[in-house]
Coordinates of N, CA and C in Angstrom, one line a residue:
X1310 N 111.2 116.1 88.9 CA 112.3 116.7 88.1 C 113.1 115.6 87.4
X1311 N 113.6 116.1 86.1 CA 114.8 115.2 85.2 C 116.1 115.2 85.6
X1312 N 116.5 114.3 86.5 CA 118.0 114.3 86.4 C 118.7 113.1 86.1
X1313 N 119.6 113.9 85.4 CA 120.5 112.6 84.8 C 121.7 113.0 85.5
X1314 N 122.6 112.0 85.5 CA 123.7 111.7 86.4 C 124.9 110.9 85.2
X1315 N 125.9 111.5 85.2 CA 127.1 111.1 84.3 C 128.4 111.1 85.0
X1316 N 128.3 109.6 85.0 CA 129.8 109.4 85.7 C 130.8 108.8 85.1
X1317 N 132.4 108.7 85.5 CA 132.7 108.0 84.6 C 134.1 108.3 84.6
X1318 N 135.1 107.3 83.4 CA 136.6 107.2 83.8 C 137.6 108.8 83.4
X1319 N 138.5 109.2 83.8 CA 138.7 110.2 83.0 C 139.3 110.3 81.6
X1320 N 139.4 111.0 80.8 CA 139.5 110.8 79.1 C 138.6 110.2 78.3
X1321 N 137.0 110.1 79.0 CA 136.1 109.5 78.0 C 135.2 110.3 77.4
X1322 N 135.4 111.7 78.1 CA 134.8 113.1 76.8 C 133.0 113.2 77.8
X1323 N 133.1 113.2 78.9 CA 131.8 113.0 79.8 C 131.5 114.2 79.9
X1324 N 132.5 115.1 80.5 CA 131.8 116.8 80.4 C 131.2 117.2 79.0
X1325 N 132.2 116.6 77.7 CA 131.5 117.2 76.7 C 130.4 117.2 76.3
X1326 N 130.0 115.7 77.0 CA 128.9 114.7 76.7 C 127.9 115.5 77.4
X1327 N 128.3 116.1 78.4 CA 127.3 116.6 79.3 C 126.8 118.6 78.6
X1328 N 127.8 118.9 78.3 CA 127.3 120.0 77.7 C 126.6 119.5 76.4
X1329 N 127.0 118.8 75.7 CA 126.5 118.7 74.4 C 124.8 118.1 75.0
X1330 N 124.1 117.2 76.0 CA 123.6 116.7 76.4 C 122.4 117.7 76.7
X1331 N 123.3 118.4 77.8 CA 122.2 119.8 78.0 C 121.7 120.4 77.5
X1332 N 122.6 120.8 76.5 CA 122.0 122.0 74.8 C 120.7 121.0 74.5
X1333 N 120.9 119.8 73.8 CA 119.9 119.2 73.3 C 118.3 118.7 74.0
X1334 N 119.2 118.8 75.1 CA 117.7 118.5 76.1 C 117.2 119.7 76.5
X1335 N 117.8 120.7 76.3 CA 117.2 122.2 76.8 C 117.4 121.9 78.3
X1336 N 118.2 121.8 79.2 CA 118.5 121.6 80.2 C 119.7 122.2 81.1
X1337 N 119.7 122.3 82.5 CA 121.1 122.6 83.1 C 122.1 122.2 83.0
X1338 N 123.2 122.3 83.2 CA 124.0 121.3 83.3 C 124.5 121.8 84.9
X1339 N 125.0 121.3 85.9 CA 125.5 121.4 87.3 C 127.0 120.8 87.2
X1340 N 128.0 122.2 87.1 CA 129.4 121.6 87.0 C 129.6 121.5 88.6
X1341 N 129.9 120.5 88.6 CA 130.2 120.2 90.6 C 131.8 120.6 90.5
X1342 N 133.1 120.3 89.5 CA 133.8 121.1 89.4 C 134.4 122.4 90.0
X1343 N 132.9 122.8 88.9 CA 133.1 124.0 89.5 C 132.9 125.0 91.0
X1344 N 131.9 123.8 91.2 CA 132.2 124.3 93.2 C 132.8 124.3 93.5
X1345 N 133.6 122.9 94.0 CA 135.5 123.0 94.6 C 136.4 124.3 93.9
X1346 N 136.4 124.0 93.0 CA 137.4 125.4 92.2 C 137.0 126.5 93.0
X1347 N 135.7 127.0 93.3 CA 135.2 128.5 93.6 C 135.6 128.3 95.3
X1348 N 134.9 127.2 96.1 CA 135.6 127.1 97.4 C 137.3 126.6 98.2
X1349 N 137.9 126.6 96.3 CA 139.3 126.6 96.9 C 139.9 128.3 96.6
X1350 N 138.8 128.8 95.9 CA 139.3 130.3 95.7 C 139.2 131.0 97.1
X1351 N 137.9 130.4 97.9 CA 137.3 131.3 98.7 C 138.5 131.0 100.2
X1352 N 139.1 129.3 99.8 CA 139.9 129.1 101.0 C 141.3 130.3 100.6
X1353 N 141.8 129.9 99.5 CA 143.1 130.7 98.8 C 143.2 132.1 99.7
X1354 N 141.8 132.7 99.6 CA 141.7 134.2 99.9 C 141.8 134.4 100.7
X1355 N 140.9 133.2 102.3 CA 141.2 133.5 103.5 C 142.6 133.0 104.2
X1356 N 143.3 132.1 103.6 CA 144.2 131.3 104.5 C 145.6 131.3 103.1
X1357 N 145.3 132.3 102.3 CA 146.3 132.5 101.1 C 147.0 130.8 100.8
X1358 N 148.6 130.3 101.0 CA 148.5 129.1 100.6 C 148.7 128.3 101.7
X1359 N 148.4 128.5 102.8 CA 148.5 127.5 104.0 C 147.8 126.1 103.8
X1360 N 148.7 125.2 104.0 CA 148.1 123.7 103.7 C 147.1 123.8 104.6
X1361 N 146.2 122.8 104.2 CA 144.6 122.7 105.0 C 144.9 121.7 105.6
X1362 N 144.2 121.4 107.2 CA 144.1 120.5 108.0 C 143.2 119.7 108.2
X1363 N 142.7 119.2 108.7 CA 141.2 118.9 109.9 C 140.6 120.1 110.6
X1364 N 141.6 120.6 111.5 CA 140.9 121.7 111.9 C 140.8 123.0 111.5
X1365 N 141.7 123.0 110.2 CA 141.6 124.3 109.8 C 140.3 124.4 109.0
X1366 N 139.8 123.1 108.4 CA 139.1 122.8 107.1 C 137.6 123.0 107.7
X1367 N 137.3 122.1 109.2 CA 136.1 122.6 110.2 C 136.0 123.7 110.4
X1368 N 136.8 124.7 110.7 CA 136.3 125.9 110.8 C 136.3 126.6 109.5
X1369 N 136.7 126.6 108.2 CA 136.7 127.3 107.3 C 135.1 127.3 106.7
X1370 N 134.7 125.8 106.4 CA 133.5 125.0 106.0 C 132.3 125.7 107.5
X1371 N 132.8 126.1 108.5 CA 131.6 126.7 109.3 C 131.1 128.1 108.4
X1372 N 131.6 128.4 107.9 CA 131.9 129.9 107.8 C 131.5 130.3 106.1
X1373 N 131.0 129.2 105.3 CA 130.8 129.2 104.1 C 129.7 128.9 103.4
X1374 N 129.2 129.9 102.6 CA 127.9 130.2 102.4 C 128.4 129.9 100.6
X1375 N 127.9 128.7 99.9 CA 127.9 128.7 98.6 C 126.6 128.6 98.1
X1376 N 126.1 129.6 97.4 CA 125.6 129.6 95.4 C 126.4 129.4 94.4
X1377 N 124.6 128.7 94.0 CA 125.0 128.4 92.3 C 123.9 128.8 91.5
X1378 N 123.9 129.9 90.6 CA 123.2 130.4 89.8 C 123.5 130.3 89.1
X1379 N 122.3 130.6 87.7 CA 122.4 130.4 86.1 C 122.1 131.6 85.4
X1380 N 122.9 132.0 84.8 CA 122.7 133.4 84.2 C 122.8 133.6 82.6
X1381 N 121.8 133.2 82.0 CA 121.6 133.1 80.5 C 122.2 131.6 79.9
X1382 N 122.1 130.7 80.7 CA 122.2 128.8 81.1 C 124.1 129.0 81.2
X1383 N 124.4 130.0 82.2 CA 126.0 129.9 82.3 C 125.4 129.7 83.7
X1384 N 126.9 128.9 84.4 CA 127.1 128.9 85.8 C 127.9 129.7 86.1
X1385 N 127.1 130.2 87.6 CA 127.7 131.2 88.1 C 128.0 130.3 89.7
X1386 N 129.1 130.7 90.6 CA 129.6 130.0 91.7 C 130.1 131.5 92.5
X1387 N 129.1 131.2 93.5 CA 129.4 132.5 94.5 C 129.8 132.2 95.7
X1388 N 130.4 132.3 96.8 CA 130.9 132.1 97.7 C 131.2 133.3 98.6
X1389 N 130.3 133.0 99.7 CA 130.3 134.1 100.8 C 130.4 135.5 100.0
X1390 N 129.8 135.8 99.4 CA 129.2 137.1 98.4 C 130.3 137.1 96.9
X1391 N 131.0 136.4 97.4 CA 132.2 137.1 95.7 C 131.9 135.8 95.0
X1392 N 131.8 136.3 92.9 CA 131.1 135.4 92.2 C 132.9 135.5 91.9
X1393 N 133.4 133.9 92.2 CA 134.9 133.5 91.4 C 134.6 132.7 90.1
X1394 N 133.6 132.8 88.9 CA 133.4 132.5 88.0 C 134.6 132.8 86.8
X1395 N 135.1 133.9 87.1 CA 136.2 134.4 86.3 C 137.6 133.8 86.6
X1396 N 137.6 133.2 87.8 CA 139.1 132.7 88.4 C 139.2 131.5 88.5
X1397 N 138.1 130.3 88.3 CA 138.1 128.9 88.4 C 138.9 128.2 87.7
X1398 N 139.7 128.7 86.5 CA 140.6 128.1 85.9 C 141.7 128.6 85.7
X1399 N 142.0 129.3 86.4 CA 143.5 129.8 87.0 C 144.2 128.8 87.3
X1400 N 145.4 128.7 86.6 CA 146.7 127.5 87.2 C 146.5 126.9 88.8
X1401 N 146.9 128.1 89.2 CA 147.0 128.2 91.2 C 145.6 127.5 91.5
X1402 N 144.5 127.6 91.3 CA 143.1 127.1 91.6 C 143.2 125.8 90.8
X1403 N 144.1 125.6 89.6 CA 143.6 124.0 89.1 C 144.6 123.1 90.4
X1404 N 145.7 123.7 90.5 CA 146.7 123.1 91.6 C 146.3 122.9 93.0
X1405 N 145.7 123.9 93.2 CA 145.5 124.0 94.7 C 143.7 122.6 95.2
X1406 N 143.2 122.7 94.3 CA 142.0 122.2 94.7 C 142.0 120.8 95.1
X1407 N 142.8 120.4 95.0 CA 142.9 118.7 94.9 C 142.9 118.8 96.7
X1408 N 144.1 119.8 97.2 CA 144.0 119.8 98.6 C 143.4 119.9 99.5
X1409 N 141.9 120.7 99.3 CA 141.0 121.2 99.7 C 139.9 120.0 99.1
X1410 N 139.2 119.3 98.1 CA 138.4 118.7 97.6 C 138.1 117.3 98.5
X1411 N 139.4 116.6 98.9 CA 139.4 115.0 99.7 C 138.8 115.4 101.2
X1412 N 138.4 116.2 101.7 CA 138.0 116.5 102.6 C 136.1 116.4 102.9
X1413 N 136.3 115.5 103.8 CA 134.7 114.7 103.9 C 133.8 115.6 104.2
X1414 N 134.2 116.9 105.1 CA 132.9 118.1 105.6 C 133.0 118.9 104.3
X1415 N 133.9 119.0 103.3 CA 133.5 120.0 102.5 C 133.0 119.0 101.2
X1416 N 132.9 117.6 100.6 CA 132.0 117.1 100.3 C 130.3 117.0 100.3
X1417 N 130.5 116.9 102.0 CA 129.4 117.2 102.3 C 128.6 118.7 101.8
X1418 N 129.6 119.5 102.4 CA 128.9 120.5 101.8 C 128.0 120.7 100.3
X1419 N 129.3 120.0 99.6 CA 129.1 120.3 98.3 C 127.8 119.4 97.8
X1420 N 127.5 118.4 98.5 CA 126.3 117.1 98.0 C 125.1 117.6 98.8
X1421 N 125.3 118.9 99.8 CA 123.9 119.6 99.9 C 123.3 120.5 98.9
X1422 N 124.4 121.3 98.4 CA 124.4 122.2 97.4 C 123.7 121.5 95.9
X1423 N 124.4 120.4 95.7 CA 123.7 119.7 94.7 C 122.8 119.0 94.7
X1424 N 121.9 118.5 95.6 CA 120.5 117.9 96.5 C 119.8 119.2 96.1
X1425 N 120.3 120.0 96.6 CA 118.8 121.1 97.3 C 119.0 121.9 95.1
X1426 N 119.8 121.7 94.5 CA 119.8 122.4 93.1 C 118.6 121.4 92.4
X1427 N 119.0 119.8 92.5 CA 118.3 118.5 91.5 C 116.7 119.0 91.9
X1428 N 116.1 119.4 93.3 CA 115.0 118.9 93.8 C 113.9 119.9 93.0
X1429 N 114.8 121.2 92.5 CA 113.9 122.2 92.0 C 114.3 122.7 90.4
X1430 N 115.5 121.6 89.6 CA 115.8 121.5 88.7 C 116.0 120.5 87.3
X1431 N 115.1 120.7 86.4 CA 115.9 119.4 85.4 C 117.2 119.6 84.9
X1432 N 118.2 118.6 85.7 CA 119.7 119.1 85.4 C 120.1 117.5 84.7
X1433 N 121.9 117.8 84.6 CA 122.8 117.1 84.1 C 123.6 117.3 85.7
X1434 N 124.3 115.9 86.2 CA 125.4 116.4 87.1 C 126.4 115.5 86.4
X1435 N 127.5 115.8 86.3 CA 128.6 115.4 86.1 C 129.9 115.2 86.8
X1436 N 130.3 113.7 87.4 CA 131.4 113.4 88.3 C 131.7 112.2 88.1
X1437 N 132.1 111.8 89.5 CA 132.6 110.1 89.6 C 131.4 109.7 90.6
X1438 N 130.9 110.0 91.1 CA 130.0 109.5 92.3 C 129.0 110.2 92.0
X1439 N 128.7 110.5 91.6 CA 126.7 111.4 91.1 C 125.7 110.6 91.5
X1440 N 125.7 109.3 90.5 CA 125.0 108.4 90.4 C 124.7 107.6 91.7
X1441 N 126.1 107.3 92.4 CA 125.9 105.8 93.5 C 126.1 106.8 94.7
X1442 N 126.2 108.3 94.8 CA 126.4 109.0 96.1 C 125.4 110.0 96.4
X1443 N 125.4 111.0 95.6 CA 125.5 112.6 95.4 C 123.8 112.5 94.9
X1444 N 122.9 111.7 93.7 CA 121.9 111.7 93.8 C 121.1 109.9 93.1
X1445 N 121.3 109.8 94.8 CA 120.8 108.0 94.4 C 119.6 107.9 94.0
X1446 N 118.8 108.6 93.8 CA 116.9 108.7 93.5 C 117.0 109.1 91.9
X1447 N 118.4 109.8 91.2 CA 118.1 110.1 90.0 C 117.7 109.2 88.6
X1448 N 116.7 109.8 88.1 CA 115.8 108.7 87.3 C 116.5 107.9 86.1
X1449 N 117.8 108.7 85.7 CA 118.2 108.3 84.2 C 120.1 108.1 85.4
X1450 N 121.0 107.2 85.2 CA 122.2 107.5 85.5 C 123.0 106.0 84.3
X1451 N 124.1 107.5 84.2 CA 124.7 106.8 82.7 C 126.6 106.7 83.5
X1452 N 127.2 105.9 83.4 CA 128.5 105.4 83.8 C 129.2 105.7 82.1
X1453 N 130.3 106.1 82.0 CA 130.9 106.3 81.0 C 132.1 105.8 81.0
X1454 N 132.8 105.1 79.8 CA 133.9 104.5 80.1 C 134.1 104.2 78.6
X1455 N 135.6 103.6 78.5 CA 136.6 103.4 77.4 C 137.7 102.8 77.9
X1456 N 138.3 101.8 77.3 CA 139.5 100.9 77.4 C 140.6 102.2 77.8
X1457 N 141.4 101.6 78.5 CA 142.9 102.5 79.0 C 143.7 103.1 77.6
X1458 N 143.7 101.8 76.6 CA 144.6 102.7 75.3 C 143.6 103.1 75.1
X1459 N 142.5 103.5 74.1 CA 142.0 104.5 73.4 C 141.8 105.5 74.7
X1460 N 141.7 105.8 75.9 CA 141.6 107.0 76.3 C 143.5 107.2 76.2
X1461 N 144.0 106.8 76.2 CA 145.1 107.0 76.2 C 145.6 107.8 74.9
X1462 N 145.4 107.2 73.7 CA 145.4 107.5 72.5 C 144.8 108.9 72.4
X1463 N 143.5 109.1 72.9 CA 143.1 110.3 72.5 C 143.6 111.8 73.3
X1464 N 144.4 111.0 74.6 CA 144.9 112.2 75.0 C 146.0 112.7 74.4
X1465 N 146.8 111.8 73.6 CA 148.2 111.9 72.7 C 147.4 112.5 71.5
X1466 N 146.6 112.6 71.1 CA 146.3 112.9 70.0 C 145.4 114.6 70.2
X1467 N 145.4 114.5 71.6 CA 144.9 116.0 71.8 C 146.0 116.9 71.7
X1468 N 146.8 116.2 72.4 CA 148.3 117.2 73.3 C 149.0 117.6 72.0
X1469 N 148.8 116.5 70.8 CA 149.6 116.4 69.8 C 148.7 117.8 68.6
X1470 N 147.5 117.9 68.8 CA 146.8 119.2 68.4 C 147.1 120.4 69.1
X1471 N 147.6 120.5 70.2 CA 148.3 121.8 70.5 C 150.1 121.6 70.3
X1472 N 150.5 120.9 69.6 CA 152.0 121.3 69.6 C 153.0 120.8 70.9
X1473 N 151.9 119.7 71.9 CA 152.7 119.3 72.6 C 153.3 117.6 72.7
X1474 N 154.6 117.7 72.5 CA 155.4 116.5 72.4 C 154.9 115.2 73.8
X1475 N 154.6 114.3 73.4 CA 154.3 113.7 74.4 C 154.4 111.9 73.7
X1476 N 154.5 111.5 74.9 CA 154.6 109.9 75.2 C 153.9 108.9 75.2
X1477 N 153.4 107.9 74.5 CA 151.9 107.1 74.6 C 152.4 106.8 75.8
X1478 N 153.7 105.8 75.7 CA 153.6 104.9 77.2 C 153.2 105.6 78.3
X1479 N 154.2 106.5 78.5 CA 153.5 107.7 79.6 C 152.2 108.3 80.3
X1480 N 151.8 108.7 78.9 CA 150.0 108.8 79.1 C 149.3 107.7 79.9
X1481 N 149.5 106.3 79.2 CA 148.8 105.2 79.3 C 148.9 104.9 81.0
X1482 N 150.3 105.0 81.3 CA 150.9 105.1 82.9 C 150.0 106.2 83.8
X1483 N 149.9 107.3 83.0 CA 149.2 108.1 84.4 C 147.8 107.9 84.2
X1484 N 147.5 107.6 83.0 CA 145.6 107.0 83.3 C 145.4 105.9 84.3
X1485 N 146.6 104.6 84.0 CA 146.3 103.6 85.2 C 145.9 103.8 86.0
X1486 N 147.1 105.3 86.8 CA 147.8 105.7 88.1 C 146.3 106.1 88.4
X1487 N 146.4 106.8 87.1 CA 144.2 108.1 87.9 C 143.5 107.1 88.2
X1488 N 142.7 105.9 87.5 CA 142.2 105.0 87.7 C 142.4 104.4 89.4
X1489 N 143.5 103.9 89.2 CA 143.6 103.2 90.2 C 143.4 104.5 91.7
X1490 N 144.2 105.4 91.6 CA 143.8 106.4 92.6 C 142.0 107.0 92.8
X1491 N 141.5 107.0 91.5 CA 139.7 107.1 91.8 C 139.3 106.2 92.3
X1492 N 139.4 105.0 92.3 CA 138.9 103.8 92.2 C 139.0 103.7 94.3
X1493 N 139.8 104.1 94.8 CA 140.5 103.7 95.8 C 140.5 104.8 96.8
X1494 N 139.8 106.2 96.3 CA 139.9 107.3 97.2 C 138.8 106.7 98.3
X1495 N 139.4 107.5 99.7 CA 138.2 106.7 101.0 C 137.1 107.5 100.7
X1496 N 136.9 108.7 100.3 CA 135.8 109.4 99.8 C 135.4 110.0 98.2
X1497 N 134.3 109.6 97.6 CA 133.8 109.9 96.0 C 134.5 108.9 95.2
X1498 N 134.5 108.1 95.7 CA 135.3 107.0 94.8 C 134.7 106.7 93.3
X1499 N 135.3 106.3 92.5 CA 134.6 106.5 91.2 C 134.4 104.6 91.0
X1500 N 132.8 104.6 91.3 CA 132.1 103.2 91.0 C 130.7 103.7 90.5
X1501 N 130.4 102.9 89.7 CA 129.0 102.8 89.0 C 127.8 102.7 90.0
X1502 N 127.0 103.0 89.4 CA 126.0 102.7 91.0 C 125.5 101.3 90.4
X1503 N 124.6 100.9 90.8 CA 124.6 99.5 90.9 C 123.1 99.7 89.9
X1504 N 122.1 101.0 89.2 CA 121.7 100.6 88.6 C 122.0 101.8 87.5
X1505 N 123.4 102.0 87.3 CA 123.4 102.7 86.3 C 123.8 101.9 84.7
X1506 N 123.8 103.0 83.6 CA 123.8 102.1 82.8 C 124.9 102.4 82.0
X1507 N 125.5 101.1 81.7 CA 127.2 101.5 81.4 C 127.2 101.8 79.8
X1508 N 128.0 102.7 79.7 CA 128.3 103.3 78.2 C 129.7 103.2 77.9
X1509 N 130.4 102.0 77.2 CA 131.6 101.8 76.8 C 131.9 103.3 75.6
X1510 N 132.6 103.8 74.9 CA 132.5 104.6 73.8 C 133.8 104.0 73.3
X1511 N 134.2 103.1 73.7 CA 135.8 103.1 72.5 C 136.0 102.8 71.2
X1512 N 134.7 102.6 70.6 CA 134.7 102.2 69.4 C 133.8 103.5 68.8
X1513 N 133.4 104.3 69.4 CA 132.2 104.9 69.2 C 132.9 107.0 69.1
X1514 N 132.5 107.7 67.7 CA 132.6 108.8 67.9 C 131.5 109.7 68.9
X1515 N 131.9 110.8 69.5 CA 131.4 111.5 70.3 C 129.9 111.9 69.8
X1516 N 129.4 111.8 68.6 CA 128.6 112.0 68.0 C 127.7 110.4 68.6
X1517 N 128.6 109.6 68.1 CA 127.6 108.1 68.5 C 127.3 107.8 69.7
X1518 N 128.0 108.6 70.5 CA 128.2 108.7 72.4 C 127.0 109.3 72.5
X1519 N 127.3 110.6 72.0 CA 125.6 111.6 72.0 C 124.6 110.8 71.5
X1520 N 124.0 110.3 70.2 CA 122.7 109.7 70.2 C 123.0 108.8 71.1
X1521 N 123.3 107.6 70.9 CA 123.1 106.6 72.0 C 122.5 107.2 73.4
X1522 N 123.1 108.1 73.9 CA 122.5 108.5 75.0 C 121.2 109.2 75.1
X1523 N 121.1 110.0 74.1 CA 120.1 110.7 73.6 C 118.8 109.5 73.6
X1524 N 118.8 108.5 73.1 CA 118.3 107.3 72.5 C 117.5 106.5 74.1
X1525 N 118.7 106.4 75.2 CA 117.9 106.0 76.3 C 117.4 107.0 77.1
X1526 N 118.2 108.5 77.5 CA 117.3 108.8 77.9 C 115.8 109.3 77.8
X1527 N 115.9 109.4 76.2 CA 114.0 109.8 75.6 C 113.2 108.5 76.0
X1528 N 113.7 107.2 76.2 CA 113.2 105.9 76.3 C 113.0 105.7 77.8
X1529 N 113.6 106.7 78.7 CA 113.3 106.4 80.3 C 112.8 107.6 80.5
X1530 N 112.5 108.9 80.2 CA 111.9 109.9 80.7 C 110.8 109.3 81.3

């Protein structure tokens, strides 16, 4: 099987890279995303907003049966029978997941789910740990990155396309803060694997992000 593995800082355009990536390779793409989001729906439902524990998280994670299906190359995310495909980007679900995600048994879960998908698929996975955790045997793995100001810049320049007023210095401050908080989490820490291959883009349009990648992985298939 083809898998490639895309990891990388946040604000470097890596999911887009990764859809745009799939289309052209005729390929999956595997939002791991989107699992936590569907298994914080599935927690939401049973334990409504009760903070999660240790022990509450062991027994919920006994009891959880996730798919992932592709339904005309869309992801579908099912969870103990109900598809929350429609509800993964709900406010409450973008809020809530972070709570539910740092937890090591439901990781695990999620890096079987992704294992047992690679072994019988040519996919794309897209995270911070794909590469150096989630699937260390993957043939092609690309690290993605950009200096602090230009991801900075580009988030001011997004916010500033929808009409929202915002602050470089500010931005620049909470990219540090994400950095430094990925870099540092005790679990999925965001590091390069040791033979991936690093893709700076700061000089580079999303277009030149795409061939360039396009360019090695036709050269390592």
């Amino acid at each position: 099987m083809l898998n490639i593995t895309i990891d990388g800082k946040a604000g470097c355009g890596k999911s887009t890279l990764a859809d745009e990536l799939s289309k052209r390779l005729n390929i999956k793409k595997f939002n791991t995303g989107a699992v936590y989001r569907a298994i914080a729906c599935e927690y939401l439902k049973r334990y409504e907003s009760k903070n999660p524990n240790e022990e509450i998280i062991n027994e919920f994670v006994k009891n959880l049966d996730v798919k992932v299906v592709f339904d005309n190359n869309v992801q579908k995310v099912i969870v103990n029978d109900e598809d929350y495909t429609p509800f993964l980007r709900e406010e409450r679900i973008s809020n809530f997941v972070a709570k539910v995600s740092p937890y090591d048994i439901v990781r695990q879960k999620v890096r079987e789910i992704q294992r047992e998908f690679a072994k019988s698929n040519d996919c794309i996975m897209e995270g911070r740990d794909i590469g150096s955790v989630v699937l260390t045997n993957a043939k092609i793995k690309l690290f993605i990155t950009a200096s602090n100001e230009v991801r900075a810049q580009r988030r001011v320049n997004q916010l500033k396309e929808q009409n929202v007023k915002v602050d470089y210095d500010e931005i620049l401050k909470e990219i540090n803060d994400r950095d430094y908080q990925d870099v540092h989490r005790e679990h999925g820490a965001l590091l390069p694997a040791k033979d991936a291959i690093i893709i700076d883009n700061s000089n580079e349009t999303l277009e030149q992000t795409i061939d360039r990648c396009l360019d090695i992985i036709n050269s390592n298939k």
